[in-house]
PDB file of C-alpha atoms in Angstrom:
ATOM      1  CA  UNK A 559     -10.759  19.257  17.184  1.00 77.00           C
ATOM      2  CA  UNK A 560      -9.233  15.868  15.604  1.00 91.00           C
ATOM      3  CA  UNK A 561     -12.073  14.250  13.085  1.00 96.00           C
ATOM      4  CA  UNK A 562     -12.613  10.560  13.987  1.00 97.00           C
ATOM      5  CA  UNK A 563     -12.233   7.944  11.834  1.00 98.00           C
ATOM      6  CA  UNK A 564     -13.954   4.251  12.618  1.00 98.00           C
ATOM      7  CA  UNK A 565     -12.020   1.379  10.596  1.00 98.00           C
ATOM      8  CA  UNK A 566     -14.216  -1.545  11.295  1.00 98.00           C
ATOM      9  CA  UNK A 567     -12.343  -5.157  11.760  1.00 98.00           C
ATOM     10  CA  UNK A 568     -13.879  -8.723  11.347  1.00 98.00           C
ATOM     11  CA  UNK A 569     -12.985 -11.877  11.416  1.00 97.00           C
ATOM     12  CA  UNK A 570     -10.626 -12.724   8.327  1.00 96.00           C
ATOM     13  CA  UNK A 571     -10.069  -8.575   7.781  1.00 97.00           C
ATOM     14  CA  UNK A 572      -6.805  -7.762   6.517  1.00 95.00           C
ATOM     15  CA  UNK A 573      -6.374  -4.273   5.064  1.00 97.00           C
ATOM     16  CA  UNK A 574      -7.757  -2.988   8.863  1.00 98.00           C
ATOM     17  CA  UNK A 575      -4.154  -1.631  10.529  1.00 98.00           C
ATOM     18  CA  UNK A 576      -3.697  -0.134   6.712  1.00 98.00           C
ATOM     19  CA  UNK A 577      -6.928   1.534   7.072  1.00 98.00           C
ATOM     20  CA  UNK A 578      -5.831   2.946  10.294  1.00 98.00           C
ATOM     21  CA  UNK A 579      -1.896   4.843   9.187  1.00 98.00           C
ATOM     22  CA  UNK A 580      -3.354   6.288   6.509  1.00 98.00           C
ATOM     23  CA  UNK A 581      -6.471   8.183   8.867  1.00 98.00           C
ATOM     24  CA  UNK A 582      -3.683   8.651  10.762  1.00 98.00           C
ATOM     25  CA  UNK A 583      -1.518  10.043   7.989  1.00 98.00           C
ATOM     26  CA  UNK A 584      -3.940  12.133   5.739  1.00 98.00           C
ATOM     27  CA  UNK A 585      -4.580  13.666   9.444  1.00 97.00           C
ATOM     28  CA  UNK A 586      -7.053  12.237  12.041  1.00 98.00           C
ATOM     29  CA  UNK A 587      -7.695  10.153  14.786  1.00 97.00           C
ATOM     30  CA  UNK A 588      -8.103   6.692  13.706  1.00 98.00           C
ATOM     31  CA  UNK A 589     -11.104   4.740  16.326  1.00 98.00           C
ATOM     32  CA  UNK A 590     -10.488   0.987  15.238  1.00 98.00           C
ATOM     33  CA  UNK A 591     -14.343  -0.654  15.571  1.00 98.00           C
ATOM     34  CA  UNK A 592     -15.055  -3.906  16.073  1.00 98.00           C
ATOM     35  CA  UNK A 593     -17.213  -6.891  14.374  1.00 98.00           C
ATOM     36  CA  UNK A 594     -19.539  -7.455  17.537  1.00 97.00           C
ATOM     37  CA  UNK A 595     -20.246  -4.199  18.965  1.00 98.00           C
ATOM     38  CA  UNK A 596     -23.012  -1.646  18.084  1.00 98.00           C
ATOM     39  CA  UNK A 597     -21.277   1.174  19.565  1.00 98.00           C
ATOM     40  CA  UNK A 598     -19.287   3.541  17.373  1.00 98.00           C
ATOM     41  CA  UNK A 599     -17.550   5.297  19.758  1.00 97.00           C
ATOM     42  CA  UNK A 600     -18.667   8.875  18.419  1.00 96.00           C
ATOM     43  CA  UNK A 601     -16.928   8.651  14.972  1.00 98.00           C
ATOM     44  CA  UNK A 602     -16.894  11.296  12.019  1.00 97.00           C
ATOM     45  CA  UNK A 603     -17.006   8.640   9.432  1.00 98.00           C
ATOM     46  CA  UNK A 604     -16.018   4.329   9.104  1.00 98.00           C
ATOM     47  CA  UNK A 605     -14.643   2.587   6.843  1.00 98.00           C
ATOM     48  CA  UNK A 606     -15.303  -0.999   5.711  1.00 98.00           C
ATOM     49  CA  UNK A 607     -11.752  -2.605   5.204  1.00 98.00           C
ATOM     50  CA  UNK A 608     -10.540  -4.994   2.832  1.00 97.00           C
ATOM     51  CA  UNK A 609      -9.525  -8.412   3.191  1.00 96.00           C
ATOM     52  CA  UNK A 610     -12.266 -12.124   3.810  1.00 95.00           C
ATOM     53  CA  UNK A 611     -14.848 -10.781   6.752  1.00 96.00           C
ATOM     54  CA  UNK A 612     -15.408 -14.281   7.853  1.00 94.00           C
ATOM     55  CA  UNK A 613     -13.632 -16.697   5.021  1.00 92.00           C
ATOM     56  CA  UNK A 614     -16.190 -15.107   2.624  1.00 89.00           C
ATOM     57  CA  UNK A 615     -18.282 -17.949   2.924  1.00 88.00           C
ATOM     58  CA  UNK A 616     -21.644 -17.722   2.003  1.00 85.00           C
ATOM     59  CA  UNK A 617     -20.785 -14.914  -0.681  1.00 88.00           C
ATOM     60  CA  UNK A 618     -18.180 -12.255  -0.106  1.00 92.00           C
ATOM     61  CA  UNK A 619     -19.429  -9.254   2.455  1.00 93.00           C
ATOM     62  CA  UNK A 620     -22.959 -11.682   2.752  1.00 94.00           C
ATOM     63  CA  UNK A 621     -21.913 -12.554   6.959  1.00 96.00           C
ATOM     64  CA  UNK A 622     -20.988  -9.436   7.607  1.00 96.00           C
ATOM     65  CA  UNK A 623     -23.590  -7.717   6.749  1.00 96.00           C
ATOM     66  CA  UNK A 624     -25.119  -8.612   9.037  1.00 96.00           C
ATOM     67  CA  UNK A 625     -22.745  -8.292  12.265  1.00 97.00           C
ATOM     68  CA  UNK A 626     -24.304  -6.128  14.904  1.00 98.00           C
ATOM     69  CA  UNK A 627     -21.524  -2.712  13.992  1.00 98.00           C
ATOM     70  CA  UNK A 628     -23.039  -2.963  10.446  1.00 98.00           C
ATOM     71  CA  UNK A 629     -26.443  -2.600  11.828  1.00 97.00           C
ATOM     72  CA  UNK A 630     -25.111   0.873  13.122  1.00 98.00           C
ATOM     73  CA  UNK A 631     -23.155   1.942   9.943  1.00 98.00           C
ATOM     74  CA  UNK A 632     -26.527   1.045   8.587  1.00 98.00           C
ATOM     75  CA  UNK A 633     -28.530   3.602   9.979  1.00 98.00           C
ATOM     76  CA  UNK A 634     -25.910   6.252  10.557  1.00 98.00           C
ATOM     77  CA  UNK A 635     -25.103   5.946   6.910  1.00 98.00           C
ATOM     78  CA  UNK A 636     -28.717   6.847   5.986  1.00 97.00           C
ATOM     79  CA  UNK A 637     -28.258   9.491   8.598  1.00 97.00           C
ATOM     80  CA  UNK A 638     -25.250  10.803   6.818  1.00 97.00           C
ATOM     81  CA  UNK A 639     -22.479   9.157   7.996  1.00 98.00           C
ATOM     82  CA  UNK A 640     -19.308   9.041   5.714  1.00 98.00           C
ATOM     83  CA  UNK A 641     -18.862   5.758   4.435  1.00 98.00           C
ATOM     84  CA  UNK A 642     -15.783   4.409   2.672  1.00 98.00           C
ATOM     85  CA  UNK A 643     -15.635   0.543   1.368  1.00 98.00           C
ATOM     86  CA  UNK A 644     -12.523  -0.987  -0.102  1.00 98.00           C
ATOM     87  CA  UNK A 645     -12.561  -4.259  -1.570  1.00 97.00           C
ATOM     88  CA  UNK A 646     -13.883  -6.745   0.802  1.00 97.00           C
ATOM     89  CA  UNK A 647     -15.780  -3.298   2.276  1.00 98.00           C
ATOM     90  CA  UNK A 648     -17.342  -2.372  -1.032  1.00 98.00           C
ATOM     91  CA  UNK A 649     -18.590  -6.144  -1.179  1.00 97.00           C
ATOM     92  CA  UNK A 650     -20.120  -5.855   2.502  1.00 98.00           C
ATOM     93  CA  UNK A 651     -22.230  -2.167   1.098  1.00 98.00           C
ATOM     94  CA  UNK A 652     -23.578  -3.985  -1.759  1.00 98.00           C
ATOM     95  CA  UNK A 653     -24.865  -7.252   0.840  1.00 97.00           C
ATOM     96  CA  UNK A 654     -25.739  -4.792   2.639  1.00 98.00           C
ATOM     97  CA  UNK A 655     -27.947  -2.580  -0.386  1.00 98.00           C
ATOM     98  CA  UNK A 656     -26.266   0.924   0.706  1.00 98.00           C
ATOM     99  CA  UNK A 657     -25.436  -0.009  -2.699  1.00 98.00           C
ATOM    100  CA  UNK A 658     -26.997  -0.851  -6.079  1.00 98.00           C
ATOM    101  CA  UNK A 659     -24.999  -3.604  -8.007  1.00 98.00           C
ATOM    102  CA  UNK A 660     -22.566  -6.924  -7.072  1.00 97.00           C
ATOM    103  CA  UNK A 661     -19.122  -8.085  -6.998  1.00 97.00           C
ATOM    104  CA  UNK A 662     -18.663 -11.327  -8.651  1.00 96.00           C
ATOM    105  CA  UNK A 663     -15.773 -13.555  -9.448  1.00 95.00           C
ATOM    106  CA  UNK A 664     -13.169 -11.708 -11.606  1.00 95.00           C
ATOM    107  CA  UNK A 665     -14.214 -13.492 -15.633  1.00 93.00           C
ATOM    108  CA  UNK A 666     -10.643 -14.600 -15.571  1.00 95.00           C
ATOM    109  CA  UNK A 667     -11.210 -16.464 -12.653  1.00 93.00           C
ATOM    110  CA  UNK A 668      -7.717 -15.477 -11.870  1.00 95.00           C
ATOM    111  CA  UNK A 669      -6.955 -13.459  -8.492  1.00 93.00           C
ATOM    112  CA  UNK A 670      -5.260 -10.370  -9.686  1.00 94.00           C
ATOM    113  CA  UNK A 671      -2.524  -8.259  -7.641  1.00 94.00           C
ATOM    114  CA  UNK A 672      -1.148  -4.534  -9.316  1.00 96.00           C
ATOM    115  CA  UNK A 673      -0.521  -0.986  -8.804  1.00 98.00           C
ATOM    116  CA  UNK A 674      -4.023  -0.034 -11.160  1.00 98.00           C
ATOM    117  CA  UNK A 675      -4.705   3.100 -13.024  1.00 98.00           C
ATOM    118  CA  UNK A 676      -8.096   4.681 -12.535  1.00 98.00           C
ATOM    119  CA  UNK A 677      -9.680   8.018 -13.681  1.00 98.00           C
ATOM    120  CA  UNK A 678     -12.082   9.855 -11.053  1.00 98.00           C
ATOM    121  CA  UNK A 679     -15.186   9.749 -12.510  1.00 98.00           C
ATOM    122  CA  UNK A 680     -17.466  11.823 -10.413  1.00 97.00           C
ATOM    123  CA  UNK A 681     -15.914  14.384  -7.280  1.00 98.00           C
ATOM    124  CA  UNK A 682     -18.917  15.157  -5.931  1.00 97.00           C
ATOM    125  CA  UNK A 683     -18.770  13.202  -3.019  1.00 98.00           C
ATOM    126  CA  UNK A 684     -17.776  13.045   0.718  1.00 98.00           C
ATOM    127  CA  UNK A 685     -14.951  10.551  -0.050  1.00 98.00           C
ATOM    128  CA  UNK A 686     -14.129  12.184  -3.637  1.00 98.00           C
ATOM    129  CA  UNK A 687     -14.378  15.438  -3.597  1.00 98.00           C
ATOM    130  CA  UNK A 688      -9.970  16.472  -2.921  1.00 97.00           C
ATOM    131  CA  UNK A 689      -9.685  15.181  -6.585  1.00 98.00           C
ATOM    132  CA  UNK A 690     -10.593  16.731 -10.042  1.00 98.00           C
ATOM    133  CA  UNK A 691     -12.483  15.236 -12.537  1.00 97.00           C
ATOM    134  CA  UNK A 692     -11.049  13.381 -15.116  1.00 98.00           C
ATOM    135  CA  UNK A 693      -8.036  12.963 -12.489  1.00 98.00           C
ATOM    136  CA  UNK A 694      -5.385  10.156 -13.532  1.00 98.00           C
ATOM    137  CA  UNK A 695      -4.457   7.997  -9.858  1.00 98.00           C
ATOM    138  CA  UNK A 696      -2.720   4.557  -9.873  1.00 98.00           C
ATOM    139  CA  UNK A 697      -3.468   3.039  -6.523  1.00 98.00           C
ATOM    140  CA  UNK A 698      -3.020  -1.157  -5.721  1.00 98.00           C
ATOM    141  CA  UNK A 699      -5.733  -3.879  -6.531  1.00 98.00           C
ATOM    142  CA  UNK A 700      -6.219  -7.124  -5.627  1.00 97.00           C
ATOM    143  CA  UNK A 701      -8.846  -9.095  -5.401  1.00 94.00           C
ATOM    144  CA  UNK A 702     -10.790 -12.674  -7.274  1.00 93.00           C
ATOM    145  CA  UNK A 703     -14.237 -11.084  -7.335  1.00 94.00           C
ATOM    146  CA  UNK A 704     -13.825  -7.832  -8.111  1.00 96.00           C
ATOM    147  CA  UNK A 705     -16.772  -7.856 -11.238  1.00 98.00           C
ATOM    148  CA  UNK A 706     -18.352  -5.051 -10.470  1.00 98.00           C
ATOM    149  CA  UNK A 707     -22.157  -6.374 -12.354  1.00 98.00           C
ATOM    150  CA  UNK A 708     -25.713  -4.857 -12.166  1.00 98.00           C
ATOM    151  CA  UNK A 709     -29.220  -4.603 -14.377  1.00 98.00           C
ATOM    152  CA  UNK A 710     -28.955  -2.548 -17.321  1.00 98.00           C
ATOM    153  CA  UNK A 711     -31.128   0.022 -15.831  1.00 98.00           C
ATOM    154  CA  UNK A 712     -29.122   0.940 -13.084  1.00 98.00           C
ATOM    155  CA  UNK A 713     -25.821   0.748 -14.328  1.00 98.00           C
ATOM    156  CA  UNK A 714     -27.751   3.658 -17.224  1.00 98.00           C
ATOM    157  CA  UNK A 715     -28.870   5.412 -13.262  1.00 98.00           C
ATOM    158  CA  UNK A 716     -25.962   5.441 -12.056  1.00 98.00           C
ATOM    159  CA  UNK A 717     -24.145   7.212 -15.451  1.00 98.00           C
ATOM    160  CA  UNK A 718     -26.807   9.388 -15.433  1.00 98.00           C
ATOM    161  CA  UNK A 719     -26.551  10.343 -12.406  1.00 98.00           C
ATOM    162  CA  UNK A 720     -22.666  10.908 -11.774  1.00 97.00           C
ATOM    163  CA  UNK A 721     -22.664   7.733  -9.181  1.00 98.00           C
ATOM    164  CA  UNK A 722     -19.664   6.551 -11.286  1.00 98.00           C
ATOM    165  CA  UNK A 723     -16.449   7.608  -8.748  1.00 98.00           C
ATOM    166  CA  UNK A 724     -13.551   6.168 -10.645  1.00 98.00           C
ATOM    167  CA  UNK A 725     -12.978   3.837 -13.778  1.00 98.00           C
ATOM    168  CA  UNK A 726      -9.990   1.681 -14.540  1.00 98.00           C
ATOM    169  CA  UNK A 727      -8.415   2.374 -17.753  1.00 98.00           C
ATOM    170  CA  UNK A 728      -4.867   1.176 -19.336  1.00 97.00           C
ATOM    171  CA  UNK A 729      -6.581  -1.832 -18.227  1.00 97.00           C
ATOM    172  CA  UNK A 730      -9.224  -3.300 -16.783  1.00 97.00           C
ATOM    173  CA  UNK A 731      -8.579  -6.406 -13.731  1.00 97.00           C
ATOM    174  CA  UNK A 732     -11.462  -8.174 -13.545  1.00 97.00           C
ATOM    175  CA  UNK A 733     -13.728  -7.328 -16.123  1.00 97.00           C
ATOM    176  CA  UNK A 734     -16.206  -4.983 -14.581  1.00 98.00           C
ATOM    177  CA  UNK A 735     -18.722  -3.833 -16.513  1.00 98.00           C
ATOM    178  CA  UNK A 736     -18.394  -0.044 -18.300  1.00 98.00           C
ATOM    179  CA  UNK A 737     -14.698  -0.222 -16.298  1.00 98.00           C
ATOM    180  CA  UNK A 738     -16.700  -0.018 -12.684  1.00 98.00           C
ATOM    181  CA  UNK A 739     -13.888   1.134 -10.559  1.00 98.00           C
ATOM    182  CA  UNK A 740     -15.750   2.308  -7.674  1.00 98.00           C
ATOM    183  CA  UNK A 741     -19.200   4.131  -7.017  1.00 98.00           C
ATOM    184  CA  UNK A 742     -21.260   6.088  -4.169  1.00 98.00           C
ATOM    185  CA  UNK A 743     -25.252   6.171  -2.904  1.00 98.00           C
ATOM    186  CA  UNK A 744     -27.660   9.019  -4.111  1.00 98.00           C
ATOM    187  CA  UNK A 745     -26.625  11.273  -1.152  1.00 98.00           C
ATOM    188  CA  UNK A 746     -22.981  10.684  -2.264  1.00 98.00           C
ATOM    189  CA  UNK A 747     -21.940  10.266   1.286  1.00 98.00           C
ATOM    190  CA  UNK A 748     -21.148   6.181   1.121  1.00 98.00           C
ATOM    191  CA  UNK A 749     -18.550   4.828  -1.114  1.00 98.00           C
ATOM    192  CA  UNK A 750     -17.168   1.323  -2.317  1.00 98.00           C
ATOM    193  CA  UNK A 751     -13.932   0.694  -4.156  1.00 98.00           C
ATOM    194  CA  UNK A 752     -12.126  -2.086  -5.549  1.00 98.00           C
ATOM    195  CA  UNK A 753      -8.656  -0.637  -5.098  1.00 98.00           C
ATOM    196  CA  UNK A 754      -7.242  -0.276  -2.324  1.00 98.00           C
ATOM    197  CA  UNK A 755      -6.265   3.475  -1.510  1.00 98.00           C
ATOM    198  CA  UNK A 756      -5.010   2.724   1.832  1.00 98.00           C
ATOM    199  CA  UNK A 757      -2.073   0.848  -0.078  1.00 98.00           C
ATOM    200  CA  UNK A 758      -1.402   4.396  -1.606  1.00 98.00           C
ATOM    201  CA  UNK A 759      -0.421   6.573   0.860  1.00 98.00           C
ATOM    202  CA  UNK A 760       3.133   6.574   1.596  1.00 97.00           C
ATOM    203  CA  UNK A 761       6.444   7.018  -0.816  1.00 95.00           C
ATOM    204  CA  UNK A 762       8.218   3.846   0.322  1.00 94.00           C
ATOM    205  CA  UNK A 763       4.961   1.196   0.847  1.00 93.00           C
ATOM    206  CA  UNK A 764       3.553   2.758  -2.605  1.00 96.00           C
ATOM    207  CA  UNK A 765       2.908   2.747  -5.984  1.00 97.00           C
ATOM    208  CA  UNK A 766       2.213   6.823  -5.406  1.00 98.00           C
ATOM    209  CA  UNK A 767       0.376   9.367  -3.070  1.00 98.00           C
ATOM    210  CA  UNK A 768      -2.589   9.119  -5.380  1.00 98.00           C
ATOM    211  CA  UNK A 769      -4.641   6.770  -2.322  1.00 98.00           C
ATOM    212  CA  UNK A 770      -4.634   9.308   0.326  1.00 98.00           C
ATOM    213  CA  UNK A 771      -6.987  11.812  -1.208  1.00 98.00           C
ATOM    214  CA  UNK A 772     -10.192   9.782  -0.214  1.00 98.00           C
ATOM    215  CA  UNK A 773      -8.970  10.142   3.329  1.00 98.00           C
ATOM    216  CA  UNK A 774      -8.090  13.933   2.973  1.00 98.00           C
ATOM    217  CA  UNK A 775     -11.899  14.563   0.916  1.00 98.00           C
ATOM    218  CA  UNK A 776     -13.623  12.814   3.393  1.00 98.00           C
ATOM    219  CA  UNK A 777     -12.335  14.633   6.681  1.00 97.00           C
ATOM    220  CA  UNK A 778     -12.048  18.304   4.068  1.00 96.00           C
ATOM    221  CA  UNK A 779     -16.028  17.146   3.761  1.00 96.00           C
ATOM    222  CA  UNK A 780     -16.201  17.267   7.618  1.00 96.00           C
ATOM    223  CA  UNK A 781     -14.845  20.276   8.560  1.00 93.00           C
ATOM    224  CA  UNK A 782     -17.163  21.842   6.034  1.00 90.00           C
ATOM    225  CA  UNK A 783     -20.136  20.411   7.388  1.00 83.00           C
ATOM    226  CA  UNK A 784     -18.840  21.607  10.785  1.00 77.00           C
ATOM    227  CA  UNK A 785     -18.379  25.228   9.425  1.00 51.00           C
ATOM    228  CA  UNK A 786     -21.882  25.030   7.507  1.00 46.00           C
ATOM    229  CA  UNK A 787     -23.686  23.697  10.970  1.00 43.00           C
ATOM    230  CA  UNK A 788     -21.924  26.314  12.889  1.00 39.00           C
ATOM    231  CA  UNK A 789     -23.227  28.797  10.879  1.00 37.00           C
ATOM    232  CA  UNK A 790     -26.703  27.313  11.352  1.00 36.00           C
ATOM    233  CA  UNK A 791     -26.223  27.693  15.813  1.00 30.00           C
TER     234      UNK A 791
END
């Protein structure tokens, strides 16, 4: 049975098509979800893509967080649905309080667009289980408000609980505290990452194929959960 990954389109989304293509390359059926429609159409996982939802007015992700589709996603995520927020999607997840902290203006006040090295820290999530701890991967980063910040107590908790999923190495592109590039929730089903794995899934257009691991990881996680559920019936 083919797993179905939903990809949300908000007004101002930029990378929804790329995320859908990455899902298909990984072996899933990509299902397009519309910001104004709360129906998730029975998808097995959801990607909130990069871009500039609602023009980034007020704050990045602040309006998108209240879109009808997000109300359904928030409820489903709390029930265990795997959700990946990429760049602007990460900002939306923080605004929705599915992830802690916030993404603020890059410390150097410039938009940064480059291929970025990351070190995978946590492989216990639905979206990173296909990597190995300490694995170095190369995927593009492109953001103007990508600086992850949180209070010291929150940062210490993320570290202690193994919820930092990736860190910037060989240079921090935006000044994120403790070089954090991505984090997960306590359950491991919700992941936010500032760099763009969907842009590193094909040799023709990406700096590597390293980004594909996020999408194949969730398929493996879903298949495993399906087997467990099947064994319990």
